[in-house]
CSV table of C-alpha atoms and ligand atoms in Angstrom, one decimal:
chain,number,residue,atom,x,y,z
Z,1440,MET,CA,25.3,-29.3,34.0
Z,1441,THR,CA,24.3,-26.1,35.7
Z,1442,GLU,CA,21.0,-24.3,35.0
Z,1443,GLN,CA,23.1,-21.5,33.5
Z,1444,THR,CA,24.9,-23.7,31.0
Z,1445,LYS,CA,21.6,-25.3,29.9
Z,1446,VAL,CA,20.1,-21.9,29.0
Z,1447,THR,CA,23.3,-20.8,27.1
Z,1448,ASP,CA,23.3,-24.1,25.2
Z,1449,THR,CA,19.7,-23.9,24.1
Z,1450,PRO,CA,19.8,-22.8,20.4
Z,1451,ALA,CA,17.5,-20.0,19.4
Z,1452,THR,CA,14.6,-21.2,17.2
Z,1453,PRO,CA,16.0,-20.8,13.7
Z,1454,VAL,CA,13.7,-18.7,11.4
Z,1455,LYS,CA,13.7,-21.5,8.8
Z,1456,THR,CA,11.5,-23.6,11.1
Z,1457,LEU,CA,8.7,-20.9,10.8
Z,1458,PRO,CA,6.2,-21.4,8.0
Z,1459,ASP,CA,6.8,-17.9,6.5
Z,1460,ALA,CA,10.6,-18.2,6.1
Z,1461,GLN,CA,12.3,-17.2,2.8
Z,1462,THR,CA,15.9,-17.4,1.8
Z,1463,VAL,CA,18.1,-14.3,0.9
Z,1464,THR,CA,19.6,-14.8,-2.6
Z,1465,ALA,CA,21.4,-11.4,-3.0
Z,1466,VAL,CA,22.3,-8.3,-1.1
Z,1467,ARG,CA,23.7,-5.0,-2.5
Z,1468,HIS,CA,24.7,-2.0,-0.4
Z,1469,TRP,CA,24.2,1.3,-2.2
Z,1470,THR,CA,25.3,3.7,0.5
Z,1471,ASP,CA,25.9,3.5,4.3
Z,1472,ARG,CA,22.2,4.2,4.7
Z,1473,LEU,CA,20.6,2.2,1.8
Z,1474,PHE,CA,20.7,-1.4,0.6
Z,1475,SER,CA,18.6,-3.8,-1.5
Z,1476,PHE,CA,18.2,-7.5,-1.3
Z,1477,ARG,CA,16.4,-10.4,-3.0
Z,1478,VAL,CA,14.7,-13.4,-1.5
Z,1479,THR,CA,13.0,-16.5,-2.7
Z,1480,ARG,CA,9.3,-16.1,-3.5
Z,1481,PRO,CA,6.7,-18.3,-1.9
Z,1482,GLN,CA,5.1,-20.3,-4.8
Z,1483,SER,CA,1.6,-19.2,-3.7
Z,1484,LEU,CA,2.3,-15.5,-3.4
Z,1485,ARG,CA,0.4,-13.4,-6.0
Z,1486,PHE,CA,0.6,-9.7,-5.8
Z,1487,ARG,CA,-0.1,-6.6,-7.8
Z,1488,SER,CA,3.0,-4.4,-8.7
Z,1489,GLY,CA,3.1,-1.6,-6.2
Z,1490,GLU,CA,1.8,-3.5,-3.1
Z,1491,PHE,CA,3.6,-4.1,0.2
Z,1492,VAL,CA,4.0,-7.0,2.6
Z,1493,MET,CA,5.3,-7.5,6.2
Z,1494,ILE,CA,8.8,-8.8,6.4
Z,1495,GLY,CA,11.3,-9.2,9.2
Z,1496,LEU,CA,13.5,-11.3,11.5
Z,1497,GLN,CA,13.1,-12.9,14.9
Z,1498,ASP,CA,13.9,-10.8,17.9
Z,1499,ASP,CA,16.1,-12.0,20.8
Z,1500,ASN,CA,13.1,-13.8,22.3
Z,1501,GLY,CA,12.3,-15.6,19.1
Z,1502,ARG,CA,9.3,-13.4,18.3
Z,1503,PRO,CA,8.8,-12.1,14.8
Z,1504,LEU,CA,9.9,-8.4,14.4
Z,1505,LEU,CA,8.0,-7.3,11.3
Z,1506,ARG,CA,7.8,-4.1,9.3
Z,1507,ALA,CA,5.9,-3.1,6.2
Z,1508,TYR,CA,8.0,-3.2,3.0
Z,1509,SER,CA,7.0,-2.4,-0.6
Z,1510,ILE,CA,7.9,-5.2,-3.0
Z,1511,ALA,CA,10.4,-3.5,-5.4
Z,1512,SER,CA,10.3,-6.3,-8.0
Z,1513,PRO,CA,7.5,-6.7,-10.5
Z,1514,SER,CA,4.8,-9.2,-10.2
Z,1515,TRP,CA,6.3,-11.4,-12.9
Z,1516,ASP,CA,9.7,-11.8,-11.2
Z,1517,GLU,CA,10.4,-15.3,-9.8
Z,1518,GLU,CA,12.1,-13.7,-6.8
Z,1519,LEU,CA,11.2,-10.8,-4.5
Z,1520,GLU,CA,13.3,-7.7,-4.2
Z,1521,PHE,CA,13.2,-5.1,-1.4
Z,1522,TYR,CA,15.0,-1.7,-1.1
Z,1523,SER,CA,15.7,-0.7,2.5
Z,1524,ILE,CA,16.9,2.1,4.7
Z,1525,LYS,CA,19.3,1.4,7.5
Z,1526,VAL,CA,18.0,3.3,10.6
Z,1527,PRO,CA,20.7,3.6,13.2
Z,1528,ASP,CA,19.3,1.7,16.2
Z,1529,GLY,CA,16.2,0.8,14.3
Z,1530,PRO,CA,14.8,-2.4,15.8
Z,1531,LEU,CA,14.6,-4.2,12.5
Z,1532,THR,CA,17.0,-2.5,10.1
Z,1533,SER,CA,19.9,-2.4,12.6
Z,1534,ARG,CA,19.8,-6.2,12.1
Z,1535,LEU,CA,18.4,-6.6,8.6
Z,1536,GLN,CA,21.3,-4.6,7.1
Z,1537,HIS,CA,23.7,-7.5,8.1
Z,1538,ILE,CA,21.8,-10.3,6.1
Z,1539,GLN,CA,23.8,-12.3,3.7
Z,1540,PRO,CA,22.8,-14.7,0.9
Z,1541,GLY,CA,21.7,-18.0,2.4
Z,1542,ASP,CA,20.1,-16.3,5.5
Z,1543,GLN,CA,16.4,-16.6,6.2
Z,1544,ILE,CA,13.9,-13.8,6.7
Z,1545,ILE,CA,10.2,-13.9,7.6
Z,1546,LEU,CA,7.7,-12.8,4.9
Z,1547,ARG,CA,4.0,-12.7,5.6
Z,1548,PRO,CA,2.5,-13.5,2.2
Z,1549,LYS,CA,-0.5,-11.0,2.4
Z,1550,PRO,CA,0.2,-8.2,-0.1
Z,1551,VAL,CA,-1.8,-5.0,0.3
Z,1552,GLY,CA,-1.6,-1.3,-0.7
Z,1553,THR,CA,-3.1,1.6,-2.7
Z,1554,LEU,CA,-0.3,2.1,-5.2
Z,1555,VAL,CA,-1.8,-0.2,-7.8
Z,1556,LEU,CA,-2.8,0.6,-11.4
Z,1557,ASP,CA,-6.4,-0.6,-10.7
Z,1558,ALA,CA,-6.9,2.3,-8.2
Z,1559,LEU,CA,-6.6,4.9,-11.1
Z,1560,LEU,CA,-9.0,5.8,-13.8
Z,1561,PRO,CA,-7.6,5.3,-17.3
Z,1562,GLY,CA,-5.3,8.1,-18.5
Z,1563,LYS,CA,-2.5,8.9,-21.0
Z,1564,ARG,CA,0.4,9.7,-18.7
Z,1565,ILE,CA,1.3,8.4,-15.3
Z,1566,TRP,CA,3.6,10.2,-12.8
Z,1567,PHE,CA,5.5,8.3,-10.1
Z,1568,LEU,CA,6.5,10.8,-7.4
Z,1569,ALA,CA,8.9,9.5,-4.7
Z,1570,THR,CA,11.4,10.6,-2.1
Z,1571,GLY,CA,14.1,8.3,-0.6
Z,1572,THR,CA,13.0,4.7,-0.3
Z,1573,GLY,CA,9.6,5.7,-1.6
Z,1574,ILE,CA,10.9,4.7,-5.0
Z,1575,ALA,CA,10.5,1.0,-4.0
Z,1576,PRO,CA,6.9,0.5,-5.2
Z,1577,PHE,CA,7.7,2.3,-8.5
Z,1578,ALA,CA,10.8,0.0,-8.9
Z,1579,SER,CA,8.1,-2.7,-9.2
Z,1580,LEU,CA,5.6,-0.7,-11.4
Z,1581,MET,CA,8.4,0.6,-13.7
Z,1582,ARG,CA,9.3,-3.0,-14.5
Z,1583,ASP,CA,5.8,-4.1,-15.1
Z,1584,PRO,CA,4.7,-4.3,-18.8
Z,1585,GLU,CA,1.1,-3.5,-17.8
Z,1586,THR,CA,2.3,0.1,-16.9
Z,1587,TYR,CA,3.4,0.7,-20.5
Z,1588,GLU,CA,0.3,-1.1,-21.9
Z,1589,LYS,CA,-2.0,1.3,-19.9
Z,1590,TYR,CA,0.0,4.5,-20.4
Z,1591,GLU,CA,1.6,6.3,-23.3
Z,1592,GLN,CA,4.1,8.0,-21.1
Z,1593,VAL,CA,5.5,7.2,-17.6
Z,1594,VAL,CA,7.4,10.0,-15.7
Z,1595,MET,CA,9.5,8.9,-12.7
Z,1596,MET,CA,10.4,11.8,-10.4
Z,1597,HIS,CA,12.7,10.7,-7.6
Z,1598,THR,CA,14.2,13.2,-5.1
Z,1599,CYS,CA,16.9,12.7,-2.5
Z,1600,ARG,CA,19.1,14.9,-0.5
Z,1601,THR,CA,22.3,13.8,-2.3
Z,1602,ALA,CA,23.2,12.2,-5.6
Z,1603,ASP,CA,24.6,8.9,-4.1
Z,1604,GLU,CA,21.1,8.2,-2.7
Z,1605,LEU,CA,19.7,8.2,-6.2
Z,1606,ALA,CA,22.0,5.3,-7.3
Z,1607,TYR,CA,19.5,2.4,-6.9
Z,1608,GLY,CA,16.8,4.1,-9.1
Z,1609,ARG,CA,19.4,5.3,-11.6
Z,1610,GLN,CA,20.8,1.7,-12.0
Z,1611,LEU,CA,17.3,0.3,-12.2
Z,1612,VAL,CA,16.3,2.7,-15.0
Z,1613,ALA,CA,19.5,2.0,-16.9
Z,1614,ASP,CA,19.0,-1.8,-16.6
Z,1615,LEU,CA,15.4,-1.4,-17.8
Z,1616,GLN,CA,16.4,0.6,-20.9
Z,1617,ASN,CA,18.9,-2.1,-21.8
Z,1618,ASP,CA,16.6,-5.1,-21.0
Z,1619,PRO,CA,16.1,-7.3,-24.0
Z,1620,LEU,CA,12.5,-8.0,-23.2
Z,1621,ILE,CA,11.0,-4.8,-21.7
Z,1622,GLY,CA,13.7,-2.3,-23.1
Z,1623,GLU,CA,11.8,-1.8,-26.4
Z,1624,MET,CA,8.5,-1.2,-24.5
Z,1625,VAL,CA,10.1,1.4,-22.2
Z,1626,GLU,CA,12.0,3.3,-25.0
Z,1627,GLY,CA,10.6,6.8,-25.5
Z,1628,LYS,CA,7.9,6.1,-22.9
Z,1629,LEU,CA,9.8,6.2,-19.6
Z,1630,LEU,CA,11.0,9.7,-18.6
Z,1631,TYR,CA,13.3,9.7,-15.6
Z,1632,TYR,CA,13.7,12.9,-13.6
Z,1633,PRO,CA,16.0,12.4,-10.6
Z,1634,THR,CA,16.7,15.5,-8.5
Z,1635,THR,CA,18.8,16.4,-5.4
Z,1636,THR,CA,18.1,19.1,-2.9
Z,1637,ARG,CA,21.2,19.3,-0.8
Z,1638,GLU,CA,23.9,19.1,-3.5
Z,1639,GLU,CA,24.3,20.0,-7.1
Z,1640,SER,CA,23.4,17.4,-9.8
Z,1641,VAL,CA,21.9,17.5,-13.3
Z,1642,TYR,CA,18.5,18.4,-11.9
Z,1643,THR,CA,17.9,19.9,-8.5
Z,1644,GLY,CA,15.0,20.9,-6.3
Z,1645,ARG,CA,12.0,19.4,-4.5
Z,1646,ILE,CA,9.3,17.6,-6.5
Z,1647,THR,CA,6.7,20.0,-5.3
Z,1648,ASP,CA,8.7,23.1,-6.4
Z,1649,ASN,CA,9.6,21.5,-9.8
Z,1650,LEU,CA,5.9,20.8,-10.5
Z,1651,THR,CA,4.5,24.2,-9.3
Z,1652,SER,CA,7.2,26.2,-11.1
Z,1653,GLY,CA,6.7,24.1,-14.3
Z,1654,LYS,CA,10.4,23.4,-14.4
Z,1655,VAL,CA,9.9,19.6,-14.9
Z,1656,PHE,CA,7.6,20.1,-17.8
Z,1657,GLU,CA,10.1,22.5,-19.4
Z,1658,ASP,CA,13.1,20.3,-18.8
Z,1659,LEU,CA,11.4,17.2,-20.2
Z,1660,GLY,CA,9.6,19.1,-23.0
Z,1661,ILE,CA,6.2,17.9,-22.1
Z,1662,ALA,CA,2.8,19.5,-21.5
Z,1663,PRO,CA,1.7,20.5,-17.9
Z,1664,MET,CA,-0.5,18.2,-15.9
Z,1665,ASP,CA,-4.2,18.1,-16.3
Z,1666,ARG,CA,-7.0,16.0,-15.0
Z,1667,ASP,CA,-8.1,14.6,-18.4
Z,1668,HIS,CA,-4.7,13.0,-19.2
Z,1669,ASP,CA,-2.6,12.7,-16.1
Z,1670,ARG,CA,-2.6,10.1,-13.3
Z,1671,ALA,CA,-0.2,10.1,-10.3
Z,1672,MET,CA,1.1,7.8,-7.6
Z,1673,VAL,CA,2.9,9.3,-4.5
Z,1674,CYS,CA,5.2,7.7,-2.0
Z,1675,GLY,CA,7.3,9.6,0.5
Z,1676,SER,CA,7.4,10.9,4.0
Z,1677,LEU,CA,4.2,12.2,5.5
Z,1678,ALA,CA,5.2,15.9,5.0
Z,1679,PHE,CA,6.1,15.2,1.4
Z,1680,ASN,CA,2.8,13.3,0.7
Z,1681,VAL,CA,0.8,16.1,2.2
Z,1682,ASP,CA,2.5,18.8,0.2
Z,1683,VAL,CA,2.4,16.8,-3.1
Z,1684,LYS,CA,-1.3,16.1,-2.6
Z,1685,ALA,CA,-1.9,19.9,-2.5
Z,1686,VAL,CA,0.1,20.4,-5.7
Z,1687,LEU,CA,-1.8,17.6,-7.5
Z,1688,GLU,CA,-5.2,18.9,-6.3
Z,1689,GLY,CA,-4.0,22.3,-7.7
Z,1690,PHE,CA,-3.7,20.6,-11.2
Z,1691,GLY,CA,-7.3,19.3,-10.7
Z,1692,LEU,CA,-6.4,15.7,-9.8
Z,1693,ARG,CA,-8.5,13.9,-7.1
Z,1694,GLU,CA,-7.4,11.2,-4.7
Z,1695,GLY,CA,-8.7,7.7,-5.5
Z,1696,ALA,CA,-8.6,4.3,-3.8
Z,1697,ASN,CA,-8.9,0.6,-4.8
Z,1698,SER,CA,-12.6,0.8,-4.2
Z,1699,ASP,CA,-13.0,4.3,-5.8
Z,1700,PRO,CA,-10.5,4.9,-8.7
Z,1701,LYS,CA,-9.7,8.6,-9.5
Z,1702,GLU,CA,-6.7,10.5,-10.7
Z,1703,TYR,CA,-4.0,9.9,-8.0
Z,1704,VAL,CA,-3.2,7.6,-5.0
Z,1705,VAL,CA,-0.8,8.0,-2.1
Z,1706,GLU,CA,1.1,5.7,0.3
Z,1707,LYS,CA,3.5,6.5,3.1
Z,1708,ALA,CA,7.1,5.4,2.5
Z,1709,PHE,CA,7.5,5.0,6.3
Z,1710,VAL,CA,5.8,6.1,9.5
Z,1711,GLY,CA,7.8,9.0,11.0
Z,1712,ASP,CA,8.8,9.6,14.6
Z,1713,GLY,CA,5.8,10.5,16.7
Z,1714,ILE,CA,3.3,10.0,13.9
J,884,FAD,P1,11.4,1.9,12.9
J,884,FAD,O1,11.3,1.8,14.3
J,884,FAD,O2,10.4,1.2,12.0
J,884,FAD,O3,11.7,3.3,12.4
J,884,FAD,C1,12.4,4.3,13.2
J,884,FAD,C2,12.4,5.6,12.5
J,884,FAD,O4,13.2,5.6,11.3
J,884,FAD,C3,11.0,6.1,12.0
J,884,FAD,O5,10.2,6.7,13.0
J,884,FAD,C4,11.4,7.0,10.9
J,884,FAD,O6,11.6,8.3,11.4
J,884,FAD,C5,12.7,6.4,10.3
J,884,FAD,N1,12.4,5.6,9.1
J,884,FAD,C6,11.8,4.4,9.1
J,884,FAD,N2,11.8,3.9,7.8
J,884,FAD,C7,12.3,4.9,7.0
J,884,FAD,C8,12.6,5.0,5.6
J,884,FAD,N3,12.2,4.0,4.8
J,884,FAD,N4,13.1,6.1,5.1
J,884,FAD,C9,13.5,7.1,6.0
J,884,FAD,N5,13.3,7.0,7.3
J,884,FAD,C10,12.7,5.9,7.8
J,884,FAD,N6,11.1,1.1,4.5
J,884,FAD,C11,12.1,0.7,3.6
J,884,FAD,O7,13.3,0.9,3.9
J,884,FAD,N7,11.7,0.2,2.4
J,884,FAD,C12,10.4,0.1,2.0
J,884,FAD,O8,10.1,-0.4,0.9
J,884,FAD,C13,9.4,0.4,3.0
J,884,FAD,N8,8.1,0.3,2.7
J,884,FAD,C14,7.1,0.7,3.6
J,884,FAD,C15,5.8,0.6,3.2
J,884,FAD,C16,4.8,1.1,4.1
J,884,FAD,C17,3.3,1.0,3.7
J,884,FAD,C18,5.2,1.5,5.4
J,884,FAD,C19,4.2,2.0,6.4
J,884,FAD,C20,6.5,1.6,5.8
J,884,FAD,C21,7.5,1.1,4.8
J,884,FAD,N9,8.9,1.2,5.2
J,884,FAD,C22,9.8,0.9,4.2
J,884,FAD,C23,9.3,1.5,6.5
J,884,FAD,C24,9.6,0.2,7.3
J,884,FAD,O9,8.3,-0.4,7.6
J,884,FAD,C25,10.4,0.4,8.6
J,884,FAD,O10,10.0,1.5,9.3
J,884,FAD,C26,11.9,0.5,8.3
J,884,FAD,O11,12.3,-0.7,7.8
J,884,FAD,C27,12.7,0.8,9.6
J,884,FAD,O12,12.5,-0.2,10.5
J,884,FAD,P2,13.2,-0.2,12.0
J,884,FAD,O13,12.5,-1.2,12.8
J,884,FAD,O14,14.7,-0.3,11.8
J,884,FAD,O15,12.9,1.2,12.5
J,885,A2P,P1,14.9,18.9,1.4
J,885,A2P,O1,16.4,18.5,1.3
J,885,A2P,O2,14.7,20.3,0.8
J,885,A2P,O3,14.3,18.8,2.7
J,885,A2P,P2,14.2,13.4,4.0
J,885,A2P,O4,15.5,12.7,3.9
J,885,A2P,O5,14.1,14.5,4.9
J,885,A2P,O6,13.0,12.4,4.1
J,885,A2P,O7,13.9,14.0,2.5
J,885,A2P,C1,14.1,13.3,1.3
J,885,A2P,C2,13.9,14.3,0.2
J,885,A2P,O8,12.6,14.7,0.2
J,885,A2P,C3,14.8,15.5,0.3
J,885,A2P,O9,15.3,15.8,-1.0
J,885,A2P,C4,13.9,16.6,0.8
J,885,A2P,O10,14.2,17.9,0.4
J,885,A2P,C5,12.5,16.1,0.2
J,885,A2P,N1,11.4,16.6,1.0
J,885,A2P,C6,11.2,16.5,2.3
J,885,A2P,N2,10.1,17.0,2.7
J,885,A2P,C7,9.5,17.5,1.6
J,885,A2P,C8,8.2,18.1,1.4
J,885,A2P,N3,7.4,18.4,2.4
J,885,A2P,N4,7.9,18.5,0.1
J,885,A2P,C9,8.8,18.2,-0.9
J,885,A2P,N5,10.0,17.6,-0.7
J,885,A2P,C10,10.3,17.2,0.5
């Protein structure tokens, strides 16, 4: 046997031999740029709805290739769900988009993040403000009964360029409303406001514009935001987060953290090019 043959015959270390391997149980492709998947949950993993973990695959050299991902499933779910972009040539997602049920992924069971209910002072109404895959932490929080125990009203604003990119959130909200367990709790409390910016749909426009113009309050028939009643969580691109923060501050809300709860909290949905 030649040296060359030996190298070719050596199998790559399968992920399942790693301590942090989890098995993919379901995959759904929503568009050519977006997909969601479910994996087994490590028995010891406890997390707060809204937190993120590091997940990934092995690279060609057998090293872990990990990225931050918000857990999209609620803390009570026996599996874990993730909602993902497919970045063309992205080191992780160019591979991750091909996973199938039965495959293994790496999951580091150390959840962290600022988008947790404990990071906010008590209030009456909570706003979830997201663009693109930034809806993932709110997919978790919208399915958590604690959200509805703590707030009288929950407003989910999700904005994408085109209507097909809203499909994951739209399906999730529909399923939630029909859910035999949580459906009753959600009824009348969850207000869903999906908008598009680059094609016509029922509601259009950027979240920032719809808040500053007051259009969202008018469309939903609700009172404008104020510091006494409203709390907010923000998750989108850096530019979006910066602009939304200014809008929220304009309504008198102040940024909080786990260690210092106030009226709103922010997390990046991804780290942009060059940032
Ligand atoms: P990367 O090299 O990581 O990214 C390449 C470029 O693609 C980036 O510079 C950026 O311009 C763009 N990009 C990366 N992620 C996104 C995205 N989600 N939406 C739009 N453009 C993007 N991604 C998810 O798909 N779902 C999540 O739930 C999620 N949660 C995250 C939570 C946190 C706290 C952070 C910091 C990031 C999160 N991300 C999430 C982004 C994720 O970590 C990776 O960047 C993404 O999976 C792409 O990995 P990659 O290796 O293919 O490309
Ligand atoms: P727009 O189409 O007007 O740029 P992207 O795909 O670029 O991350 O954007 C996702 C969604 O977020 C789009 O609908 C986009 O609107 C919107 N968006 C991007 N940047 C901002 C921002 N700074 N403030 C408000 N909305 C934004």
